């Protein structure tokens, strides 16, 4: 920390350094640490009417977490509904993440290795432009696209592939497609960065030594791009499992996303402590999953810098 | 085991730009063959044609008599050593060397055994588990060679492999490369823009300029009997005089170079188009071929004035001026070559040391 400060002073002078340090500290504290700590604190409290807050009944409790695991019933019951939703959410997020990886890897590779500079930048711009449109609008656009009279059903039926409109919303196809699309850039850019810095000669050397294209990717490109892959997957996974707009708009009627539960507790349920506890559960489970997978694939956090 | 390579009318064009211009040549199995030429003359492009990364726009590349068109780099019996070596930084030394075996599905034990053999060949026994980053430049060099040799290719292609090394190491690696080549008996195709490297190591050399192969021959032929002005001026130091041919009887030529009496030089019927009386020509005389005249009147004698001298211990590099033209002279420092800086000095050269060629592009210094 002190070295960092001295380094900053040496490079930017005293005034700028102090400003930088203060701004960053305030940012981190005010916008990240403080709200999270408050949430954490909330999650260990009872849901009391405002009058009783600070009173003798306002004590720490595990009640909110117990509720997540056991539900409202007897003390030996299990809250299968909410736990089920959590697992379904995680599973879906993993699916979306892997799906994004499969789509983005070839795109990132071609962007990074095949096109000449100017063309590649144009392609990147083409990727970014749709994101100037608001997330909710994009979700509604998907709803229209996948609707009973949407382009996809019309085309499919027009070509005679199926005769009655398919309910993509109920089948969750629209949801997965929307989620996969929502964070696709966060997969492409880390992959692109990682692959771009790979020396082209390494690929050619592998080819020259007899590797086929599959082996070139499996043995040279992917190991090299592993930190980028990890970073992209982490971001997409975290954001997907925490997404709210897409599941609200594109989710089938019977399908709840875990964030929707959290939202319900905060909003219609009016139970902030329980909402906080649910949010914490989601956060911790997601982090644990990410760490576990990183360990499995031998990626250290330090490697994920991009 | 070794295969001959032939290039038949190979052209490589990138849009309007011609990178290789009708290259024709045969390289025998087991030969150490070098391409020498200035930067951008198309050496790498030609090498990529042989290794399969570049298809010629016209013409044929044949290896062992087989046309290679449509055969990918992973299917050719060549191994390329890249200018920057392109070792895999995430793999250990042994895994780098065994990579070609790995992609061919050779089992782990055999791979390790072969890697150990090769490590011994490159004098790095027992260092197989090191990381690439832990090696010195010369060691990395040798690992790249071992990796290329792992599946016993017929032809090893080397693209300026020594250019990143410092002088001492470069000289050392030259000897070592040559020794490895002798030992494994492979065809080596070697690219360099360092002529010392090409001259010391190669059986034969092709000198290239702007996509064209100017001359092919062994080091002595290239140095002593260049066939184009470019080769004469690119390989080694040379003095060039502009002149006119007075006569040519197939044995001797008379050339007026504007320095008094006409010069007599040998015609070299082997090289280049013959010069006829009246033709313009470039007359090349190497600095070491110019002498201070011992006699008052010897053949090819002319007057000059001292300009400057550079002292190099065993040699003295002197610049003389003859009729407005600066000429370089290299003299052995044996005490017999005193030069009077204030009086005209007579110089001469033997007829067989003067090379008259059709005027052509000169290598820029
Ligand atoms: N893919 C390509 N597209 C267009 N031009 C190219 C391409 N590859 C090479 N060239 C051009 O062809 C010419 C020859 O390039 P090449 O790399 O063969 O030179 P070289 O002799 O190896 O030079 P150096 O000694 O600098 O490595 C250069 O002018 C280069 O700009
Ligand atoms: Mg080159």
XYZ file of C-alpha atoms and ligand atoms in Angstrom:
703
model
C 0.000 0.000 0.000
C 2.723 2.435 1.002
C 4.866 1.396 -1.950
C 1.902 1.944 -4.202
C 1.469 5.431 -2.829
C 5.142 6.319 -3.242
C 5.047 4.982 -6.736
C 2.040 7.158 -7.522
C 3.713 10.227 -6.032
C 6.811 9.623 -8.084
C 4.794 9.397 -11.257
C 2.029 11.933 -10.761
C 3.141 14.324 -8.050
C 1.725 14.770 -4.547
C -1.590 16.513 -5.222
C -2.744 14.114 -7.905
C -1.703 11.119 -5.838
C -3.640 12.205 -2.783
C -6.658 12.899 -4.936
C -6.397 9.487 -6.574
C -6.005 7.649 -3.292
C -8.908 9.495 -1.709
C -11.195 9.078 -4.695
C -10.510 5.380 -4.978
C -10.866 4.799 -1.238
C -14.129 6.704 -1.060
C -15.424 4.912 -4.078
C -14.575 1.491 -2.738
C -15.818 2.248 0.761
C -18.966 4.189 -0.049
C -20.162 2.270 -3.059
C -18.991 -1.241 -2.394
C -18.034 -2.039 1.171
C -20.559 0.028 3.087
C -23.733 -1.145 1.297
C -22.604 -4.750 1.401
C -21.840 -4.520 5.092
C -25.248 -3.017 5.690
C -26.831 -5.864 3.767
C -24.843 -8.371 5.749
C -25.967 -6.717 8.961
C -29.613 -6.709 7.821
C -29.515 -10.375 6.977
C -28.852 -11.257 10.624
C -31.832 -9.293 12.010
C -35.551 -9.802 12.464
C -37.985 -8.031 10.232
C -39.298 -5.498 12.725
C -41.675 -2.581 12.244
C -39.790 0.735 12.239
C -40.899 1.554 15.757
C -39.144 -1.444 17.246
C -35.840 -0.938 15.459
C -33.156 -0.249 18.000
C -35.443 -1.599 20.716
C -34.876 -4.652 22.922
C -36.210 -7.058 20.272
C -33.668 -5.843 17.681
C -31.043 -8.545 18.175
C -28.907 -10.663 15.853
C -30.440 -13.903 14.639
C -29.968 -16.689 12.108
C -33.708 -16.781 11.512
C -33.526 -15.443 7.940
C -30.974 -18.057 6.892
C -32.887 -20.770 8.721
C -35.916 -19.776 6.681
C -34.012 -20.239 3.452
C -33.002 -23.742 4.423
C -36.066 -24.920 6.338
C -38.967 -22.771 5.223
C -41.780 -21.548 7.447
C -42.952 -24.941 8.645
C -41.629 -27.269 11.326
C -38.000 -27.034 12.334
C -37.061 -30.280 10.538
C -38.616 -29.379 7.170
C -36.566 -28.426 4.144
C -37.346 -25.428 1.959
C -37.211 -27.424 -1.271
C -38.901 -24.706 -3.272
C -36.354 -21.940 -2.670
C -33.334 -24.232 -2.644
C -34.605 -25.738 -5.870
C -34.873 -22.301 -7.432
C -31.324 -21.505 -6.339
C -29.991 -24.643 -7.969
C -32.012 -24.119 -11.085
C -30.675 -20.573 -11.326
C -27.092 -21.727 -10.857
C -27.520 -24.505 -13.361
C -29.033 -22.144 -15.910
C -26.275 -19.589 -15.318
C -23.622 -22.253 -15.850
C -25.375 -23.322 -19.014
C -25.537 -19.743 -20.302
C -21.875 -19.207 -19.426
C -20.697 -22.306 -21.247
C -22.941 -21.467 -24.180
C -21.422 -17.975 -24.367
C -17.934 -19.426 -24.207
C -18.668 -21.764 -27.089
C -20.057 -18.932 -29.200
C -17.431 -16.365 -28.277
C -14.249 -18.384 -28.519
C -14.294 -18.709 -32.307
C -15.385 -15.087 -32.704
C -12.640 -13.843 -30.400
C -10.084 -16.030 -32.126
C -10.984 -14.777 -35.571
C -11.062 -11.175 -34.349
C -7.709 -11.524 -32.641
C -5.785 -13.552 -35.140
C -7.246 -13.363 -38.600
C -8.404 -9.874 -39.423
C -6.126 -6.952 -39.990
C -6.276 -4.145 -37.406
C -8.781 -1.717 -38.918
C -11.245 -4.396 -39.946
C -11.126 -5.954 -36.506
C -11.924 -2.647 -34.821
C -14.902 -2.184 -37.098
C -16.157 -5.617 -36.121
C -15.726 -4.780 -32.445
C -17.738 -1.609 -32.934
C -20.460 -3.639 -34.611
C -20.510 -5.807 -31.508
C -20.783 -2.863 -29.143
C -23.412 -0.784 -30.910
C -26.408 -2.939 -29.880
C -25.394 -2.325 -26.265
C -26.167 1.348 -26.609
C -29.776 0.215 -26.376
C -31.183 -0.129 -22.909
C -31.133 -3.602 -21.387
C -34.876 -3.684 -20.809
C -35.612 -2.652 -24.363
C -33.326 -5.393 -25.590
C -35.154 -7.919 -23.438
C -38.506 -6.795 -24.826
C -37.087 -7.016 -28.328
C -36.290 -10.648 -27.618
C -39.806 -11.159 -26.330
C -41.185 -9.876 -29.593
C -38.676 -11.912 -31.586
C -39.604 -15.149 -29.829
C -43.333 -14.382 -29.430
C -46.121 -16.473 -30.963
C -46.279 -14.082 -33.930
C -42.587 -13.168 -33.794
C -40.102 -13.358 -36.609
C -38.797 -16.749 -35.574
C -42.162 -18.465 -35.419
C -43.275 -16.802 -38.646
C -40.127 -17.870 -40.466
C -40.210 -21.372 -39.043
C -43.830 -21.859 -40.007
C -43.313 -20.134 -43.349
C -40.580 -22.625 -44.174
C -42.796 -25.419 -42.977
C -40.458 -26.469 -40.170
C -43.332 -26.548 -37.659
C -47.067 -25.818 -38.023
C -48.228 -24.340 -34.723
C -46.330 -21.498 -33.042
C -43.808 -22.770 -30.520
C -44.065 -21.112 -27.106
C -40.404 -20.142 -26.772
C -41.193 -18.133 -23.649
C -42.685 -21.059 -21.767
C -39.884 -23.337 -22.937
C -37.359 -20.804 -21.571
C -35.629 -20.597 -24.929
C -36.224 -16.856 -24.985
C -34.796 -16.507 -21.478
C -31.611 -18.420 -22.245
C -31.137 -16.615 -25.526
C -31.710 -13.241 -23.866
C -29.303 -13.987 -21.034
C -26.678 -15.380 -23.355
C -26.931 -12.254 -25.437
C -27.013 -9.852 -22.493
C -23.445 -10.439 -21.314
C -21.810 -11.804 -24.430
C -19.407 -8.868 -24.706
C -18.037 -9.608 -21.262
C -17.005 -12.961 -22.647
C -15.644 -11.752 -25.962
C -13.371 -9.021 -24.664
C -11.337 -10.996 -22.122
C -11.013 -13.810 -24.649
C -9.997 -11.382 -27.356
C -7.423 -9.735 -25.103
C -5.917 -13.027 -24.084
C -5.755 -14.504 -27.566
C -4.575 -11.294 -29.146
C -1.384 -11.281 -27.122
C -0.529 -14.808 -28.236
C 2.386 -14.787 -30.659
C 1.156 -15.840 -34.070
C 4.316 -17.849 -34.578
C 3.287 -20.157 -31.742
C 0.240 -21.176 -33.714
C 2.270 -21.632 -36.865
C 4.971 -23.527 -35.003
C 2.357 -25.932 -33.681
C 0.935 -26.357 -37.178
C 4.399 -26.912 -38.592
C 5.088 -29.609 -36.031
C 2.109 -31.576 -37.202
C -0.738 -30.353 -35.011
C -4.149 -30.266 -36.641
C -6.436 -27.305 -35.951
C -8.144 -28.989 -33.063
C -4.771 -29.691 -31.412
C -3.557 -26.158 -32.049
C -6.486 -24.862 -30.019
C -6.451 -27.538 -27.360
C -2.711 -27.503 -26.747
C -1.587 -23.978 -27.554
C -4.335 -21.361 -27.750
C -6.656 -22.465 -24.955
C -3.938 -23.067 -22.338
C -2.544 -19.651 -23.165
C -5.941 -17.974 -23.032
C -6.976 -19.743 -19.816
C -6.841 -16.629 -17.629
C -8.976 -14.761 -20.156
C -11.415 -17.628 -20.351
C -11.641 -17.755 -16.565
C -12.171 -14.039 -16.332
C -14.869 -14.019 -19.013
C -16.653 -17.001 -17.545
C -16.562 -15.535 -14.053
C -18.078 -12.270 -15.195
C -20.773 -13.835 -17.328
C -21.645 -16.334 -14.630
C -21.841 -13.754 -11.849
C -23.902 -11.331 -13.888
C -26.204 -13.997 -15.279
C -26.965 -15.530 -11.919
C -27.607 -12.018 -10.601
C -29.677 -10.868 -13.573
C -33.155 -9.554 -12.926
C -34.510 -7.765 -15.971
C -34.138 -10.635 -18.428
C -35.804 -13.245 -16.184
C -38.616 -10.801 -15.336
C -39.352 -10.073 -18.960
C -38.395 -13.284 -20.734
C -38.927 -15.922 -18.041
C -41.786 -18.371 -18.429
C -44.691 -18.024 -16.006
C -43.677 -21.061 -13.979
C -40.009 -20.282 -13.860
C -38.611 -18.108 -11.094
C -35.018 -16.879 -11.111
C -33.432 -16.655 -7.671
C -32.970 -12.894 -7.991
C -36.702 -12.626 -8.462
C -37.136 -14.223 -5.045
C -34.760 -11.689 -3.554
C -36.623 -8.923 -5.306
C -39.933 -10.208 -3.994
C -38.730 -10.249 -0.399
C -37.429 -6.725 -0.692
C -40.336 -5.370 -2.652
C -43.737 -6.990 -2.347
C -42.753 -9.060 0.697
C -41.462 -5.971 2.477
C -39.002 -8.168 4.328
C -35.586 -6.563 3.868
C -33.672 -8.792 6.273
C -34.901 -11.895 4.479
C -34.144 -10.343 1.099
C -30.649 -9.531 2.344
C -30.136 -13.053 3.596
C -31.246 -14.478 0.245
C -28.957 -12.090 -1.618
C -26.071 -13.130 0.640
C -26.780 -16.795 0.030
C -26.684 -16.204 -3.712
C -23.470 -14.203 -3.480
C -21.668 -16.720 -1.317
C -22.764 -19.742 -3.324
C -21.706 -18.055 -6.556
C -18.302 -17.050 -5.214
C -17.759 -20.530 -3.817
C -18.649 -22.081 -7.144
C -16.322 -19.780 -9.047
C -13.429 -20.479 -6.668
C -14.053 -24.199 -6.873
C -14.039 -24.213 -10.660
C -10.913 -22.067 -10.758
C -9.200 -24.494 -8.461
C -10.270 -27.393 -10.594
C -8.746 -25.774 -13.678
C -5.693 -24.517 -11.814
C -6.238 -20.838 -12.471
C -5.133 -18.462 -9.759
C -6.928 -15.207 -9.087
C -3.710 -13.329 -9.736
C -3.729 -14.521 -13.321
C -7.102 -12.920 -13.994
C -6.076 -9.363 -14.586
C -7.699 -8.432 -17.838
C 16.004 -40.090 -45.423
C 16.971 -36.777 -46.904
C 14.875 -35.426 -49.709
C 15.729 -33.014 -52.430
C 13.704 -29.883 -52.878
C 13.003 -28.134 -56.093
C 11.364 -24.840 -56.777
C 10.041 -24.548 -60.303
C 9.174 -21.062 -61.480
C 7.821 -20.057 -58.109
C 6.045 -16.704 -57.960
C 4.454 -15.210 -54.892
C 2.294 -12.157 -55.358
C 0.483 -10.168 -52.687
C -1.982 -8.217 -54.774
C 0.092 -5.964 -56.993
C 3.281 -6.649 -55.105
C 5.593 -9.439 -56.237
C 7.419 -10.881 -53.247
C 9.071 -13.779 -55.071
C 9.910 -13.503 -58.722
C 10.211 -16.745 -60.664
C 12.448 -18.662 -58.294
C 14.097 -21.714 -59.780
C 16.397 -23.920 -57.831
C 17.274 -27.404 -56.668
C 18.529 -28.232 -53.229
C 20.118 -31.634 -52.824
C 19.376 -33.927 -49.900
C 21.781 -33.339 -47.017
C 22.861 -29.950 -48.263
C 23.350 -26.869 -46.102
C 21.730 -24.256 -48.294
C 21.456 -20.575 -47.422
C 19.367 -17.719 -48.683
C 21.156 -14.432 -48.326
C 19.674 -11.043 -49.069
C 18.743 -7.664 -47.661
C 15.655 -7.132 -45.537
C 12.386 -7.490 -47.412
C 13.839 -9.343 -50.390
C 11.466 -12.271 -49.966
C 13.552 -14.788 -48.030
C 10.927 -15.527 -45.409
C 8.222 -15.701 -48.046
C 10.196 -18.299 -49.967
C 10.767 -20.307 -46.811
C 7.048 -20.179 -46.040
C 6.403 -21.606 -49.498
C 8.609 -24.566 -48.686
C 7.096 -25.110 -45.239
C 3.541 -24.778 -46.535
C 2.351 -21.574 -44.867
C 2.247 -19.826 -48.208
C 1.064 -21.277 -51.493
C 2.954 -19.894 -54.497
C 0.681 -17.931 -56.820
C 2.387 -19.681 -59.705
C 4.924 -22.460 -60.014
C 5.656 -25.598 -58.056
C 7.372 -26.550 -54.847
C 8.472 -30.168 -54.911
C 9.868 -32.129 -52.020
C 11.342 -35.516 -52.835
C 9.864 -35.196 -56.309
C 6.311 -34.720 -54.995
C 4.314 -31.621 -55.791
C 3.416 -29.998 -52.482
C 0.458 -27.919 -53.638
C -2.437 -28.375 -51.235
C -0.304 -30.154 -48.650
C -0.598 -28.311 -45.314
C 2.378 -27.407 -43.132
C 1.439 -30.153 -40.694
C 1.730 -32.743 -43.471
C 5.086 -31.733 -44.941
C 8.389 -33.363 -44.021
C 9.781 -29.976 -43.033
C 10.405 -28.383 -39.660
C 10.636 -24.627 -39.392
C 12.642 -22.790 -36.771
C 11.147 -19.353 -36.359
C 13.086 -16.156 -36.091
C 11.787 -15.701 -32.537
C 11.912 -19.473 -31.910
C 8.242 -19.673 -30.855
C 8.851 -22.005 -27.931
C 5.734 -22.669 -25.860
C 6.210 -20.708 -22.638
C 3.689 -22.724 -20.617
C 5.387 -26.033 -21.298
C 8.552 -27.432 -19.802
C 11.613 -27.895 -21.982
C 10.951 -31.614 -22.354
C 7.294 -31.004 -23.214
C 8.326 -28.441 -25.786
C 10.689 -30.896 -27.417
C 8.109 -33.675 -27.300
C 5.295 -31.555 -28.730
C 5.583 -32.955 -32.278
C 5.360 -36.462 -30.818
C 2.462 -35.533 -28.589
C 0.311 -34.347 -31.487
C 1.074 -37.599 -33.275
C -0.333 -39.549 -30.368
C 2.954 -41.031 -29.145
C 2.625 -42.287 -25.565
C 4.094 -40.387 -22.675
C 6.953 -42.733 -21.870
C 8.280 -42.871 -25.419
C 7.967 -39.110 -25.621
C 10.007 -38.593 -22.522
C 12.642 -40.998 -23.747
C 12.982 -39.226 -27.076
C 13.081 -35.845 -25.346
C 15.919 -37.061 -23.140
C 17.852 -38.272 -26.179
C 17.461 -34.919 -27.862
C 18.386 -33.042 -24.700
C 21.600 -34.987 -24.752
C 22.211 -34.067 -28.376
C 21.903 -30.375 -27.542
C 23.981 -30.745 -24.360
C 21.136 -29.938 -21.995
C 20.810 -33.349 -20.352
C 18.770 -33.367 -17.180
C 17.287 -29.934 -17.728
C 14.056 -31.163 -19.272
C 11.878 -30.020 -16.393
C 13.000 -26.428 -16.518
C 10.741 -23.710 -17.810
C 11.497 -21.938 -21.054
C 11.983 -18.658 -19.210
C 14.793 -20.177 -17.157
C 17.027 -20.739 -20.176
C 19.599 -18.459 -21.758
C 19.267 -17.282 -25.348
C 21.639 -19.897 -26.709
C 19.953 -22.668 -24.744
C 16.528 -21.646 -26.045
C 18.037 -21.765 -29.499
C 19.134 -25.314 -28.993
C 15.775 -26.338 -27.555
C 14.084 -24.977 -30.670
C 16.413 -27.093 -32.783
C 15.787 -30.183 -30.681
C 12.028 -29.643 -30.948
C 12.308 -29.386 -34.713
C 14.343 -32.589 -34.840
C 11.995 -34.583 -32.607
C 10.101 -36.310 -35.390
C 13.123 -36.565 -37.665
C 12.012 -34.258 -40.432
C 13.741 -34.515 -43.796
C 14.328 -30.812 -44.045
C 15.073 -28.237 -41.410
C 14.181 -24.654 -42.276
C 15.800 -21.917 -40.243
C 14.664 -18.302 -40.489
C 17.468 -16.088 -39.195
C 17.681 -18.160 -36.038
C 20.778 -16.423 -34.727
C 19.880 -12.818 -35.332
C 18.732 -12.212 -31.761
C 21.965 -13.451 -30.198
C 25.036 -11.427 -29.377
C 28.127 -11.742 -31.523
C 30.059 -14.247 -29.392
C 27.119 -16.555 -28.973
C 26.261 -16.239 -32.627
C 29.699 -17.418 -33.653
C 29.489 -20.271 -31.204
C 26.027 -21.307 -32.416
C 27.191 -21.261 -36.039
C 29.752 -23.934 -35.334
C 27.241 -25.851 -33.301
C 24.539 -25.715 -35.966
C 26.971 -26.931 -38.545
C 28.039 -29.759 -36.244
C 24.430 -30.798 -35.625
C 23.765 -30.759 -39.338
C 26.749 -33.016 -39.994
C 25.696 -35.290 -37.174
C 22.062 -35.773 -38.186
C 22.724 -35.441 -41.907
C 19.617 -33.389 -42.664
C 18.973 -30.880 -45.389
C 19.266 -27.429 -43.808
C 17.765 -24.415 -45.472
C 19.047 -21.387 -43.741
C 17.982 -17.767 -44.068
C 20.186 -14.904 -43.107
C 21.063 -11.385 -44.030
C 24.452 -11.843 -42.385
C 26.872 -12.752 -45.138
C 29.580 -13.979 -42.777
C 27.086 -16.509 -41.506
C 26.129 -17.618 -45.001
C 29.738 -17.864 -46.190
C 31.048 -19.842 -43.229
C 28.247 -22.364 -42.920
C 26.771 -23.096 -46.300
C 27.478 -25.621 -48.982
C 25.695 -23.311 -51.373
C 24.137 -19.890 -51.174
C 21.366 -18.184 -53.107
C 21.678 -14.406 -53.090
C 18.321 -12.674 -53.411
C 17.297 -9.126 -54.189
C 13.759 -7.771 -54.488
C 12.206 -11.175 -54.880
C 14.684 -12.414 -57.467
C 17.384 -14.998 -56.997
C 20.442 -13.245 -58.374
C 23.014 -16.001 -58.093
C 23.388 -19.499 -56.712
C 26.743 -20.979 -55.888
C 29.139 -21.945 -53.133
C 30.671 -19.255 -50.966
C 33.822 -19.001 -53.043
C 31.943 -18.633 -56.308
C 29.667 -15.988 -54.839
C 32.573 -14.025 -53.420
C 35.171 -14.470 -56.157
C 32.956 -14.677 -59.203
C 29.783 -12.686 -58.667
C 27.620 -12.655 -61.771
C 25.575 -9.518 -61.110
C 26.420 -6.068 -59.855
C 24.100 -6.601 -56.926
C 25.890 -9.734 -55.742
C 29.303 -8.125 -56.261
C 28.349 -5.149 -54.150
C 26.224 -6.951 -51.541
C 28.599 -9.766 -50.608
C 31.719 -8.426 -48.977
C 33.262 -5.011 -49.520
C 33.831 -3.947 -53.073
C 35.039 -0.946 -55.063
C 33.018 -0.199 -58.126
C 34.244 1.789 -61.129
C 32.103 2.751 -64.062
C 33.726 1.992 -67.396
C 33.358 1.105 -71.026
C 34.439 -2.125 -72.679
C 37.093 -1.564 -75.343
C 37.614 -5.162 -76.396
C 36.705 -8.678 -75.323
C 38.313 -11.773 -76.833
C 36.697 -14.252 -74.459
C 39.874 -14.524 -72.381
C 40.743 -10.935 -71.605
C 38.886 -7.684 -71.680
C 40.128 -4.128 -72.038
C 38.192 -1.632 -70.009
C 38.437 2.122 -69.923
C 37.520 3.268 -66.450
C 38.784 6.815 -66.836
C 41.900 6.216 -64.746
C 44.649 6.539 -67.367
C 45.678 3.454 -69.286
C 42.833 0.962 -69.880
C 42.610 -1.955 -67.470
C 42.958 -5.557 -68.466
C 40.736 -8.066 -66.670
C 39.760 -11.657 -67.281
C 36.479 -12.387 -68.964
C 34.413 -14.751 -66.871
C 32.501 -16.737 -69.420
C 30.756 -18.710 -66.673
C 28.882 -15.794 -65.242
C 26.420 -13.369 -66.653
C 25.878 -12.106 -70.143
C 29.097 -11.442 -72.090
C 30.139 -7.866 -72.576
C 30.801 -6.572 -76.071
C 33.051 -3.693 -77.094
C 31.262 -0.407 -76.570
C 29.132 -1.698 -73.665
C 29.013 0.170 -70.390
C 30.147 -1.882 -67.463
C 30.764 -1.955 -63.733
C 34.298 -2.909 -62.817
C 34.610 -4.381 -59.322
C 37.904 -4.632 -57.460
C 37.900 -5.842 -53.871
C 39.769 -3.773 -51.260
C 42.117 -6.673 -50.583
C 42.863 -7.003 -54.342
C 44.149 -3.439 -54.626
C 47.878 -3.151 -53.948
C 50.454 -0.451 -53.682
C 52.605 -0.828 -56.799
C 56.086 -2.161 -56.177
C 57.231 -1.493 -59.748
C 57.194 1.736 -61.666
C 55.125 0.218 -64.420
C 52.996 -2.835 -63.738
C 49.730 -3.919 -65.308
C 46.509 -2.117 -64.302
C 48.350 0.702 -62.657
C 46.842 4.061 -61.766
C 47.597 7.064 -59.585
C 45.745 8.003 -56.415
C 45.936 10.224 -53.370
C 45.642 9.348 -49.721
C 42.394 10.372 -48.028
C 42.152 8.611 -44.687
C 43.113 5.490 -42.810
C 41.397 3.268 -40.270
C 43.650 1.104 -38.171
C 42.396 -2.323 -37.111
C 45.513 -3.965 -35.705
C 46.253 -6.712 -38.176
C 44.699 -4.806 -41.058
C 44.793 -1.226 -42.244
C 41.740 0.080 -44.047
C 42.758 2.943 -46.263
C 40.688 5.225 -48.434
C 42.441 6.545 -51.551
C 41.096 8.933 -54.134
C 41.675 8.295 -57.819
C 40.410 10.927 -60.197
C 37.597 11.986 -57.850
C 36.596 8.431 -56.971
C 37.103 7.079 -53.428
C 38.530 3.563 -53.308
C 38.925 1.310 -50.301
C 42.122 -0.599 -49.702
C 42.748 -3.309 -47.123
C 46.398 -3.939 -46.409
C 48.049 -6.408 -44.103
C 49.901 -4.581 -41.400
C 53.284 -6.208 -42.032
C 55.320 -3.004 -42.170
C 55.892 -3.125 -45.916
C 53.014 -0.935 -46.972
C 54.026 2.568 -46.020
C 51.950 5.233 -47.747
C 53.104 8.753 -48.399
C 50.129 10.909 -47.480
C 51.421 13.917 -49.362
C 52.401 12.505 -52.746
C 50.519 10.559 -55.424
C 50.629 6.804 -54.821
C 50.554 4.217 -57.587
C 48.060 1.361 -57.128
C 47.432 -1.736 -59.208
C 45.531 -5.008 -59.210
C 45.958 -8.364 -60.927
C 43.845 -8.989 -64.063
C 42.120 -11.973 -62.478
C 41.044 -9.804 -59.504
C 38.993 -7.363 -61.542
C 35.410 -8.335 -62.305
C 33.614 -6.573 -65.118
C 29.840 -6.935 -65.115
C 26.887 -5.445 -66.889
C 25.815 -2.340 -64.997
C 23.022 -3.199 -62.608
C 21.540 -2.252 -59.294
C 24.091 -1.924 -56.519
C 23.426 -2.925 -52.936
C 22.991 0.169 -50.808
C 25.721 0.354 -48.234
N 1.215 -11.408 -46.104
C 1.790 -10.431 -46.827
N 1.039 -9.496 -47.449
C 1.617 -8.498 -48.175
N 2.936 -8.343 -48.325
C 3.736 -9.227 -47.708
C 3.217 -10.310 -46.927
N 4.259 -11.031 -46.448
C 5.371 -10.414 -46.914
N 5.060 -9.345 -47.668
C 6.015 -8.475 -48.345
O 6.887 -9.263 -49.094
C 8.209 -8.752 -49.036
C 9.155 -9.835 -48.625
O 8.905 -10.166 -47.281
P 9.751 -11.245 -46.511
O 9.167 -11.358 -45.146
O 9.833 -12.471 -47.306
O 11.160 -10.523 -46.433
P 12.528 -11.067 -45.831
O 13.466 -11.215 -46.951
O 12.284 -12.246 -44.980
O 12.978 -9.822 -44.960
P 13.662 -9.786 -43.504
O 15.109 -10.028 -43.708
O 13.396 -8.375 -43.081
O 12.982 -10.794 -42.660
C 8.178 -7.576 -48.088
O 8.205 -6.397 -48.842
C 6.872 -7.718 -47.366
O 6.330 -6.458 -47.080
Mg 12.314 -12.613 -42.849
